[in-house]
Short mmCIF file of C-alpha atoms and ligand atoms in Angstrom, two decimals:
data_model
loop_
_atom_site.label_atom_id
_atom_site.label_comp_id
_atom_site.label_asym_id
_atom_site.label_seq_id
_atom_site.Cartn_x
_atom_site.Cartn_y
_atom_site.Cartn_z
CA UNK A 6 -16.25 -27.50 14.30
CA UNK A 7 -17.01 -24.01 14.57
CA UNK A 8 -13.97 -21.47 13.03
CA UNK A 9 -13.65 -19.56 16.08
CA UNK A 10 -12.21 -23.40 17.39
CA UNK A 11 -10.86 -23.89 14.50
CA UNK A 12 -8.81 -20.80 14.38
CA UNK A 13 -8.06 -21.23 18.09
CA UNK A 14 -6.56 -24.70 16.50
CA UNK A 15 -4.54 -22.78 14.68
CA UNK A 16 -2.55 -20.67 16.94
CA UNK A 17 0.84 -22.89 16.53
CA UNK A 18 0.73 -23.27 12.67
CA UNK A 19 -0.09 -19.10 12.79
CA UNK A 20 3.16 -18.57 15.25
CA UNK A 21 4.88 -20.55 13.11
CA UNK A 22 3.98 -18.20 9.88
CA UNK A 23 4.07 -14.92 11.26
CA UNK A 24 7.65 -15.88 12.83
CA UNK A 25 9.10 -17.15 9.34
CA UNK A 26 7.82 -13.75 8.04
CA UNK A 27 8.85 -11.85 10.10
CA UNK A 28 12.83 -13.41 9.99
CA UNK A 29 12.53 -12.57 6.29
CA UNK A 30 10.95 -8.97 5.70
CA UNK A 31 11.49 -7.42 2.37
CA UNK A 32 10.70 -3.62 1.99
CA UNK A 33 7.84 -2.70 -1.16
CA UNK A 34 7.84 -3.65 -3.86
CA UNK A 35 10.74 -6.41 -3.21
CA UNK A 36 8.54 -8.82 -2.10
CA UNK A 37 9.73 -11.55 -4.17
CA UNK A 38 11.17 -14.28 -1.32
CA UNK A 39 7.44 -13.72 0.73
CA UNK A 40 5.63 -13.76 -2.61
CA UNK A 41 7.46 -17.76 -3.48
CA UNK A 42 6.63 -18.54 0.42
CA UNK A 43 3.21 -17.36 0.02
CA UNK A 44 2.20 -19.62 -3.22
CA UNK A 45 3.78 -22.47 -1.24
CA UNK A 46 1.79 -22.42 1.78
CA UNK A 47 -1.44 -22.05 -0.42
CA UNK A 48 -0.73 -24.78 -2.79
CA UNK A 49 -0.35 -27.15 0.25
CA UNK A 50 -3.70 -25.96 1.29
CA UNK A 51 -4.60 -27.19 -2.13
CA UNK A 52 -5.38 -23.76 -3.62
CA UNK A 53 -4.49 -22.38 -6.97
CA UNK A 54 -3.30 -19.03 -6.17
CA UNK A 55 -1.86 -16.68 -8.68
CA UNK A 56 0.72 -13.80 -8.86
CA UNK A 57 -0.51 -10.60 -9.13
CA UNK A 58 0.49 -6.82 -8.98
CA UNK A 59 4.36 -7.69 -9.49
CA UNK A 60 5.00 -9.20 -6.09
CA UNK A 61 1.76 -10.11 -4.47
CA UNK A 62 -0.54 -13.23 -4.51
CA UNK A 63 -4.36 -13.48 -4.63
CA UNK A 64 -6.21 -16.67 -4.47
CA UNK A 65 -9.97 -17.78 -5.03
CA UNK A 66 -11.72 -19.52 -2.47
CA UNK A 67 -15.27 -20.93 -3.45
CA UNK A 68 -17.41 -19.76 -6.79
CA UNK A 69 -20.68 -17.75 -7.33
CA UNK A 70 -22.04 -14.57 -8.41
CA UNK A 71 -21.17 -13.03 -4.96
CA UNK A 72 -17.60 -11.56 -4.12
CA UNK A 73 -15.90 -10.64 -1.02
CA UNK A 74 -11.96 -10.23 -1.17
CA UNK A 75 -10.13 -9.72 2.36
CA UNK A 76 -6.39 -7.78 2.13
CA UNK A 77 -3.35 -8.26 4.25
CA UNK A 78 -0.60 -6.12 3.55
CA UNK A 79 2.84 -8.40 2.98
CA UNK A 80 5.53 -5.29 2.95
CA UNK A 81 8.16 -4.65 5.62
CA UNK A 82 10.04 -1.37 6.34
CA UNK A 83 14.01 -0.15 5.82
CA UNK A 84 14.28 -0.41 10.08
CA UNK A 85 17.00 -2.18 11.34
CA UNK A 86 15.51 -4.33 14.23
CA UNK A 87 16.94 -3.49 17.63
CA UNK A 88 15.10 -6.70 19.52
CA UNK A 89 16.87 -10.18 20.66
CA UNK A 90 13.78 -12.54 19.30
CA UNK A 91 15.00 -15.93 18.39
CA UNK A 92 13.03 -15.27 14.74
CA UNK A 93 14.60 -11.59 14.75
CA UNK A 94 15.14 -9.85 10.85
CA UNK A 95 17.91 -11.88 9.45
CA UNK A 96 17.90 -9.44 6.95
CA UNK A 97 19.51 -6.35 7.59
CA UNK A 98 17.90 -3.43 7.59
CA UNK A 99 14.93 -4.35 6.91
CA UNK A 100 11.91 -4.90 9.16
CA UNK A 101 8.87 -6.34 9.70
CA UNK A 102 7.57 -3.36 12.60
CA UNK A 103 4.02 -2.67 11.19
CA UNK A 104 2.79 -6.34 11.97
CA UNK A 105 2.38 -6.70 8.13
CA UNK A 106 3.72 -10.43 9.18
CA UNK A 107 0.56 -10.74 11.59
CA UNK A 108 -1.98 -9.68 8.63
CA UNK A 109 -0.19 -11.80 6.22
CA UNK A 110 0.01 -14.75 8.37
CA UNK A 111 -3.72 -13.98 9.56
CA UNK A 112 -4.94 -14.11 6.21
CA UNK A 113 -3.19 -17.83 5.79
CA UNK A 114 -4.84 -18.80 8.06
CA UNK A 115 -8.58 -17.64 6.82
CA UNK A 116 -7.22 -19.79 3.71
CA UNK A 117 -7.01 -22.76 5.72
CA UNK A 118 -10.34 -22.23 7.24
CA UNK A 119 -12.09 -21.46 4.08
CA UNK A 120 -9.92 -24.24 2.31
CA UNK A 121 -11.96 -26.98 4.11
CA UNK A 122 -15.47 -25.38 3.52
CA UNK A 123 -15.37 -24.19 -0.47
CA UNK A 124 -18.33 -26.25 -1.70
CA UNK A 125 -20.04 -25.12 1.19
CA UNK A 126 -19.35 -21.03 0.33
CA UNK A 127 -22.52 -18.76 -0.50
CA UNK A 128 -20.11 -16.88 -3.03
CA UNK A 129 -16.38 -16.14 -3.91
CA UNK A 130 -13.66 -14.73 -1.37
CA UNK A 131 -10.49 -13.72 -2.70
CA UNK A 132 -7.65 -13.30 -0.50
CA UNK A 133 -5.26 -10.61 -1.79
CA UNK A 134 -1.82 -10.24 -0.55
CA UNK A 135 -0.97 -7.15 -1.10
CA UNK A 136 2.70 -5.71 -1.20
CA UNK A 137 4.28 -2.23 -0.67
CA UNK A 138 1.47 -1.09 1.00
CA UNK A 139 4.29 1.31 3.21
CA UNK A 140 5.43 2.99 -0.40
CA UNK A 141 3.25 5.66 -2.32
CA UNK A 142 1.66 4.82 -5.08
CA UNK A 143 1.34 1.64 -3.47
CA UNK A 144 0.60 -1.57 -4.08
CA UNK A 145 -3.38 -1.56 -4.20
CA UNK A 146 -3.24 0.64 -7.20
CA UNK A 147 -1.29 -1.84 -9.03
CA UNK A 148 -4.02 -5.19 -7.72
CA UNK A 149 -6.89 -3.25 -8.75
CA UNK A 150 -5.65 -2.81 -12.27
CA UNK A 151 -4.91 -6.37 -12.32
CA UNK A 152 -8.18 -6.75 -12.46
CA UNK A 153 -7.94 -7.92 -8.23
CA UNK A 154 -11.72 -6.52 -7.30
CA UNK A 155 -13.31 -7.98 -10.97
CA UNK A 156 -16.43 -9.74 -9.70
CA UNK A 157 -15.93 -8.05 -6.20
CA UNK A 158 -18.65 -6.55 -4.06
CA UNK A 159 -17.15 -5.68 -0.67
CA UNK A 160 -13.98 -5.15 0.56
CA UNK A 161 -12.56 -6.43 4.12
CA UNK A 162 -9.37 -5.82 6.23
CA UNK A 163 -7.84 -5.30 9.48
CA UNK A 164 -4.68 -3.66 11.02
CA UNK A 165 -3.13 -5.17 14.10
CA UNK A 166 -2.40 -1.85 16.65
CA UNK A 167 0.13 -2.19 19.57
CA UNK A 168 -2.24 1.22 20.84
CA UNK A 169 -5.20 -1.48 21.94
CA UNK A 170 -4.61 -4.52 24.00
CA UNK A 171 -5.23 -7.73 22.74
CA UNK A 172 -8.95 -8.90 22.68
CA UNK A 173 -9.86 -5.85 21.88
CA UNK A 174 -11.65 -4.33 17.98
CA UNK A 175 -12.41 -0.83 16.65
CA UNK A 176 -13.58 0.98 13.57
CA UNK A 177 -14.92 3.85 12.96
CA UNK A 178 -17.67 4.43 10.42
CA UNK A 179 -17.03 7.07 7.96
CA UNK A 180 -13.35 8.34 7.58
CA UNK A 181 -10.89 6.46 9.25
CA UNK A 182 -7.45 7.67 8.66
CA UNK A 183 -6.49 10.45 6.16
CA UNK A 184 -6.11 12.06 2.53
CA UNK A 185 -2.23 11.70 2.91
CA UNK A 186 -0.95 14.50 0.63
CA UNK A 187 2.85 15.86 0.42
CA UNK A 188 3.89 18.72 -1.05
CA UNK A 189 7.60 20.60 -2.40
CA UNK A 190 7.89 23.96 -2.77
CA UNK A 191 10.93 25.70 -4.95
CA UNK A 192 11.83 28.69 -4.43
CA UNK A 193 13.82 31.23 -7.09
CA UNK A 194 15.29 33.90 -6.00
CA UNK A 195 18.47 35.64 -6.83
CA UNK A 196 21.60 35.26 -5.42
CA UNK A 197 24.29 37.74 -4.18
CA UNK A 198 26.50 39.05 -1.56
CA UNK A 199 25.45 39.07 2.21
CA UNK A 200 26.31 42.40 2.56
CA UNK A 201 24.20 43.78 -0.35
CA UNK A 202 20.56 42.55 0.12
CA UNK A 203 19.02 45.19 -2.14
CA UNK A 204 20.72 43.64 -5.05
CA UNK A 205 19.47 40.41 -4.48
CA UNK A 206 16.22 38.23 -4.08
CA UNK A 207 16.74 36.44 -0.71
CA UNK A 208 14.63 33.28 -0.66
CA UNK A 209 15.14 32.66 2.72
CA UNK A 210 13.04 35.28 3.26
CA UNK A 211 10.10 34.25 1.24
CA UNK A 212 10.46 30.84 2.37
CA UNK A 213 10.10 32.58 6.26
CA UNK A 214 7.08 34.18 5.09
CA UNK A 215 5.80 32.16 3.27
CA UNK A 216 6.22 28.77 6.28
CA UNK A 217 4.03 31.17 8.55
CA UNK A 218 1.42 32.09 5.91
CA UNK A 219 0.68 28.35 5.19
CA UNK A 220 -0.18 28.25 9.26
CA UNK A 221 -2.80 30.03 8.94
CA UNK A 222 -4.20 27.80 6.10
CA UNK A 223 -5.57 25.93 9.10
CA UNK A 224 -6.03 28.30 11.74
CA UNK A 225 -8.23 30.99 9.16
CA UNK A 226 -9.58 29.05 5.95
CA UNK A 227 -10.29 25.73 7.05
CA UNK A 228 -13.98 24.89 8.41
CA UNK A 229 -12.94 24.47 12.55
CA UNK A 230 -14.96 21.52 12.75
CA UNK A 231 -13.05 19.30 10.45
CA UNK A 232 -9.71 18.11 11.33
CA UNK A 233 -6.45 19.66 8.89
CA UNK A 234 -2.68 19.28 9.20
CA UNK A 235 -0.36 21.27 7.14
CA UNK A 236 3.37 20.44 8.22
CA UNK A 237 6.60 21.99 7.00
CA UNK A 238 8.96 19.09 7.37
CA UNK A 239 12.37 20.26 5.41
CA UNK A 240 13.31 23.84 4.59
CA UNK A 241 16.87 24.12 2.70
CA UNK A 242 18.57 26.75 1.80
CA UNK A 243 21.97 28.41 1.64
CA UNK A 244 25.36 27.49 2.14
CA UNK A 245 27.61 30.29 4.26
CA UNK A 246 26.96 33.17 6.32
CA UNK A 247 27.63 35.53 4.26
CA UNK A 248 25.83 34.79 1.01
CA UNK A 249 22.34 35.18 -0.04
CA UNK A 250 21.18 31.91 -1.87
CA UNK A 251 19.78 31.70 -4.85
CA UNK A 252 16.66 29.28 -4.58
CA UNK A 253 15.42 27.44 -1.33
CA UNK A 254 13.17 24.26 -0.73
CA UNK A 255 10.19 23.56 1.26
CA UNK A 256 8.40 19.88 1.73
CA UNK A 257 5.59 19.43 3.82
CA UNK A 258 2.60 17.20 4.21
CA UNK A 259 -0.99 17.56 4.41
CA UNK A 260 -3.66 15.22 6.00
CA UNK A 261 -7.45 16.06 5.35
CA UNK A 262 -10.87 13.57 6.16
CA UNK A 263 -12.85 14.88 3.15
CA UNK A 264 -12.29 15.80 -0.60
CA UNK A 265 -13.48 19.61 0.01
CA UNK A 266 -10.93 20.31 3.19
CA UNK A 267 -7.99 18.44 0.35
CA UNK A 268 -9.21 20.63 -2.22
CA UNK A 269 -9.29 23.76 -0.35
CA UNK A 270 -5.50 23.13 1.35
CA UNK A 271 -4.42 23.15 -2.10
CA UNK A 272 -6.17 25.98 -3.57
CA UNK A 273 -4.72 28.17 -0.58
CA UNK A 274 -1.19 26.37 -0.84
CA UNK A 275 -1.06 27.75 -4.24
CA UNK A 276 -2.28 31.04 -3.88
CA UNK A 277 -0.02 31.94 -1.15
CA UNK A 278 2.92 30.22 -2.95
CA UNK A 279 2.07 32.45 -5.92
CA UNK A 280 1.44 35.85 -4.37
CA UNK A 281 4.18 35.50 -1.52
CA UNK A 282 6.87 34.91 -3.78
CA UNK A 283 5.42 37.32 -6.07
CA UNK A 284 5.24 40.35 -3.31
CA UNK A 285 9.14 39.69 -3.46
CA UNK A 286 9.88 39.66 -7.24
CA UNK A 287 10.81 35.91 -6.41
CA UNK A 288 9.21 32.75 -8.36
CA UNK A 289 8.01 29.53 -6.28
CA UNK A 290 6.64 26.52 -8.26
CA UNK A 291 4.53 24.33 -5.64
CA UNK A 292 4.41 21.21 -6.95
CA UNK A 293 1.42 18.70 -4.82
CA UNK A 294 1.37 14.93 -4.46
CA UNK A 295 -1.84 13.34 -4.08
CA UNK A 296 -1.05 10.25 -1.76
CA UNK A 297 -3.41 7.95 -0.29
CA UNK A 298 -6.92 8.96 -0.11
CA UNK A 299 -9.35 8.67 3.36
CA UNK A 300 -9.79 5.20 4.81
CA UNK A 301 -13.84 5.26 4.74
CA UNK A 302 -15.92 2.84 6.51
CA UNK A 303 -19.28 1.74 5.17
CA UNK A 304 -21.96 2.02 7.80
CA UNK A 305 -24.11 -1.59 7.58
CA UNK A 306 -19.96 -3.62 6.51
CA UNK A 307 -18.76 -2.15 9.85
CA UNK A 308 -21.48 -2.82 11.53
CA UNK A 309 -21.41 -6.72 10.93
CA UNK A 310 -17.79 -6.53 12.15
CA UNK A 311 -19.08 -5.42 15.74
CA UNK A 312 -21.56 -7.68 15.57
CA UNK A 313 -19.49 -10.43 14.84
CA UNK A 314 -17.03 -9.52 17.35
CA UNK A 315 -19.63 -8.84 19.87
CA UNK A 316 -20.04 -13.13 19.57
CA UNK A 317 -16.30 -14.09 19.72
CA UNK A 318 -15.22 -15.36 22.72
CA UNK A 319 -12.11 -13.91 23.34
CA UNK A 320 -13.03 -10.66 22.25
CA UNK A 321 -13.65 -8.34 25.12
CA UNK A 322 -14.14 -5.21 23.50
CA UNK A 323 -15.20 -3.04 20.73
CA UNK A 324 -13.69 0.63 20.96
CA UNK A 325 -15.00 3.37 19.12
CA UNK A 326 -10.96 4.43 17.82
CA UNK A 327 -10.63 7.63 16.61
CA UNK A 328 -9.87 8.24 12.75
CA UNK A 329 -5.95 8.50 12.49
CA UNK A 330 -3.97 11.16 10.67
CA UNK A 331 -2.22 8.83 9.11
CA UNK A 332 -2.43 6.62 5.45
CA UNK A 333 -3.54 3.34 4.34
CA UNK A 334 -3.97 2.34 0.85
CA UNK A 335 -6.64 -0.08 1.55
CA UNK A 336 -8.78 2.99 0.85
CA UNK A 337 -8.14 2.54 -3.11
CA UNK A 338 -10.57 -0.48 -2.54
CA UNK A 339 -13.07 1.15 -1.04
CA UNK A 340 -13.35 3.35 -3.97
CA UNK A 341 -14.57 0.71 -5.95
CA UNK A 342 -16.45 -1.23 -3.32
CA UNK A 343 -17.99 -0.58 0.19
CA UNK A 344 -16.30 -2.41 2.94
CA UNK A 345 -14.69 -2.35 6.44
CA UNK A 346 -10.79 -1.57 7.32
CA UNK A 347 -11.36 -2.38 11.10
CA UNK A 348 -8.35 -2.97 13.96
CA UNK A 349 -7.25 -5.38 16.21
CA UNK A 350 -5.34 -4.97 19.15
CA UNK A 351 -1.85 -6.81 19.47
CA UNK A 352 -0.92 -5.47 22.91
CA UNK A 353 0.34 -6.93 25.73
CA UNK A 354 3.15 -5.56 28.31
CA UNK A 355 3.88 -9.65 29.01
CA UNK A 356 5.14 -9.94 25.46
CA UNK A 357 6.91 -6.65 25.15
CA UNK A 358 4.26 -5.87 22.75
CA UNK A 359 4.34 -2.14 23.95
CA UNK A 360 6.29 -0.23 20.97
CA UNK A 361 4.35 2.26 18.39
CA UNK A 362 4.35 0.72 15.29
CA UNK A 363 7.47 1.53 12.82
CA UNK A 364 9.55 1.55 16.31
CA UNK A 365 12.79 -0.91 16.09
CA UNK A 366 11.38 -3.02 19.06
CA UNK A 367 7.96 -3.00 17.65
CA UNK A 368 6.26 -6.82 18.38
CA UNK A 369 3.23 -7.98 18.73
CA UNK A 370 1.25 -10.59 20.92
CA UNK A 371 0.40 -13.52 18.65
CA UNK A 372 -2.62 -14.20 20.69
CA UNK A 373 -4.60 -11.98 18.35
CA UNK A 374 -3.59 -14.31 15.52
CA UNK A 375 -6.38 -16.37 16.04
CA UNK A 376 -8.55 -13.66 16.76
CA UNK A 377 -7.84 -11.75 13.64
CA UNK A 378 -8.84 -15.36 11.08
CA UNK A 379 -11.86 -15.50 13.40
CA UNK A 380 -12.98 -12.28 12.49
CA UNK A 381 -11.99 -11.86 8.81
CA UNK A 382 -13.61 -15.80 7.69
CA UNK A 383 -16.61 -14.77 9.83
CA UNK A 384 -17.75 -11.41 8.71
CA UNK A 385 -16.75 -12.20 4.93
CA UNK A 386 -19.11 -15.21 5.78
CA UNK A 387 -21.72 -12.55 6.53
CA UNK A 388 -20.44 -10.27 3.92
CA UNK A 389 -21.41 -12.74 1.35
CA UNK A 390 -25.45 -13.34 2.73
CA UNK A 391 -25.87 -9.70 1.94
CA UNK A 392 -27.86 -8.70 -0.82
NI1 NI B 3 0.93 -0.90 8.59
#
């Protein structure tokens, strides 16, 4: 039987996963319920999977001197869930409204399909469920010093997308979502009385200057070509009317496609923190978090993916997506290896599956369940004739 009818076979036993997950989400790094659930289902499949990276699982499926491993992300969020579904969080709180519980109940089902073909496998595939993909550092980090991508030569993955109707794929080759990077800035100034600013250091007012200097980080050093985002999410400071506060706070963000534009936001972050605060006898310390690097597609991996699709019934269409601003830690893999982070719609106004992701309603059609095995177990098939 072919595994696009095989998966299609599948489509009750995949409901039946991705509801159980999703009545029993557990935020990152907490994963320790999904991670017992996970071992279970595989060992019935008669695998020997393992633990790895505190709570996730990775399993082997076939042997040789070829290696393709294929990620699903197993983490839910701290949302409480505002929808009336029978399998509804029965934790509270806590949410699965990424479709993390479609990817991890996706990949049990490439098990199963691989399961029944290991002596037949040109080469290795290791299935890697990942956890707290949601919380920096993430949980990649921690598989790939586990040793996750040892005897590893490409990397595979998808993300289900409530933005793309079901029966739909995209990817984009090169960058596909962004250097996530935050940022706090402290400001020291020197306190006093409201009504006698010249023997004081207001920070408020470097802060104010220093908010609408970092604008035109993007607007006058940044190549116009290349897409930046510097955001000022949080300024604190002060605590009455008539007092001028010691120190104030800035955090912000910043989302880049390349390692020059990341390097560059940084360099003028800090020179404008330095100098600013500086022009007004003040002292700022800006302290930068690296978060997750650029998503990057390989050109010939993502190319098999649309090929692949382009043969699965039930697929009607490949869209060339746009890269996102946002952050995925699958991109730690592709650091080591070259491989494909591709998505796959889950929408469908019938189902309700309308809601952005990380929404309190967020669902998604299970009809791309099967779609999403067919395509992972077929392209690491490919994956693993390449030379
Ligand atoms: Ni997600």
């Amino acid at each position: 039987m072919s595994i696009h009818h095989e998966a299609s076979e599948l489509s009750t036993q995949l409901t039946t996963w991705r509801r159980h997950l999703h009545a029993h989400p557990e935020v990152s790094f907490q994963e320790f319920e999904t991670q017992k659930y996970l071992l279970d289902q595989l060992e019935s499949l008669g695998l020997k999977p393992y633990r790895i990276g505190q709570t996730g699982v990775a399993v082997d499926i076939g042997e040789g001197s070829k290696g393709v491993a294929i990620r699903a992300d197993i983490d839910a969020l701290p949302i409480q869930e505002e929808s009336n579904w029978p399998f509804r969080s029965v934790n509270d709180g806590v949410m699965h409204a990424c479709g993390h519980d479609g990817h991890t109940a996706i990949l049990l089902g490439v098990a199963k399909i691989l399961a029944s073909r290991q002596d037949q496998l040109p080469g290795r595939i290791r299935l890697m469920f990942q956890p707290a993909e949601e919380k920096i550092p993430g949980g990649a980090k921690l598989l790939i010093q586990d040793g996750v991508l040892d005897g590893i030569d490409r990397v595979l993955g998808l993300h289900l997308s409530s933005d793309m109707p079901t029966g739909t794929v995209g990817a984009v080759v090169g960058a596909q979502t962004a250097n996530a990077d935050s940022f706090t800035i402290d400001i020291e100034g020197q306190g006093g009385h409201g009504s006698q600013p010249h023997l004081s250091i207001d920070p408020i007012i470097v802060g104010s200057e220093l908010t609408l200097a970092i604008q035109s980080i993007v607007s006058r050093s940044m190549n116009p070509r290349s897409p930046v985002v510097v955001t000022i999410g949080t300024f604190h400071s002060g605590a009455n009317f008539n007092i001028i506060a010691p120190r104030a706070r800035l955090t912000g963000t910043v989302r880049t496609f390349s390692v020059e534009d990341r390097r560059q936001v940084r360099r003028r972050l800090e020179e404008l923190v330095a100098h600013i605060s500086a022009a007004h006898g003040a002292h700022a310390v800006l302290d930068y978090v690296e978060g997750y690097p650029s998503v990057t597609n390989s050109e010939r991996e993502t190319s098999i993916v649309r090929e692949v699709a382009a043969r699965l019934p039930g697929i009607q269409s490949w869209m060339d997506i746009e890269p996102l601003m946002a952050g995925e830690d699958f991109s730690y893999y592709q650091e080591v290896c070259p491989g494909t982070f591709f998505m796959l719609g889950c929408r469908n106004e019938e189902q309700e599956a309308i809601w952005p992701h990380h929404h309190p309603r967020f669902t998604l059609d299970e009809n791309a369940l099967p779609l999403g095995v067919s395509l992972l177990s077929e392209t690491a098939l490919q994956y693993l004739l390449l030379p």
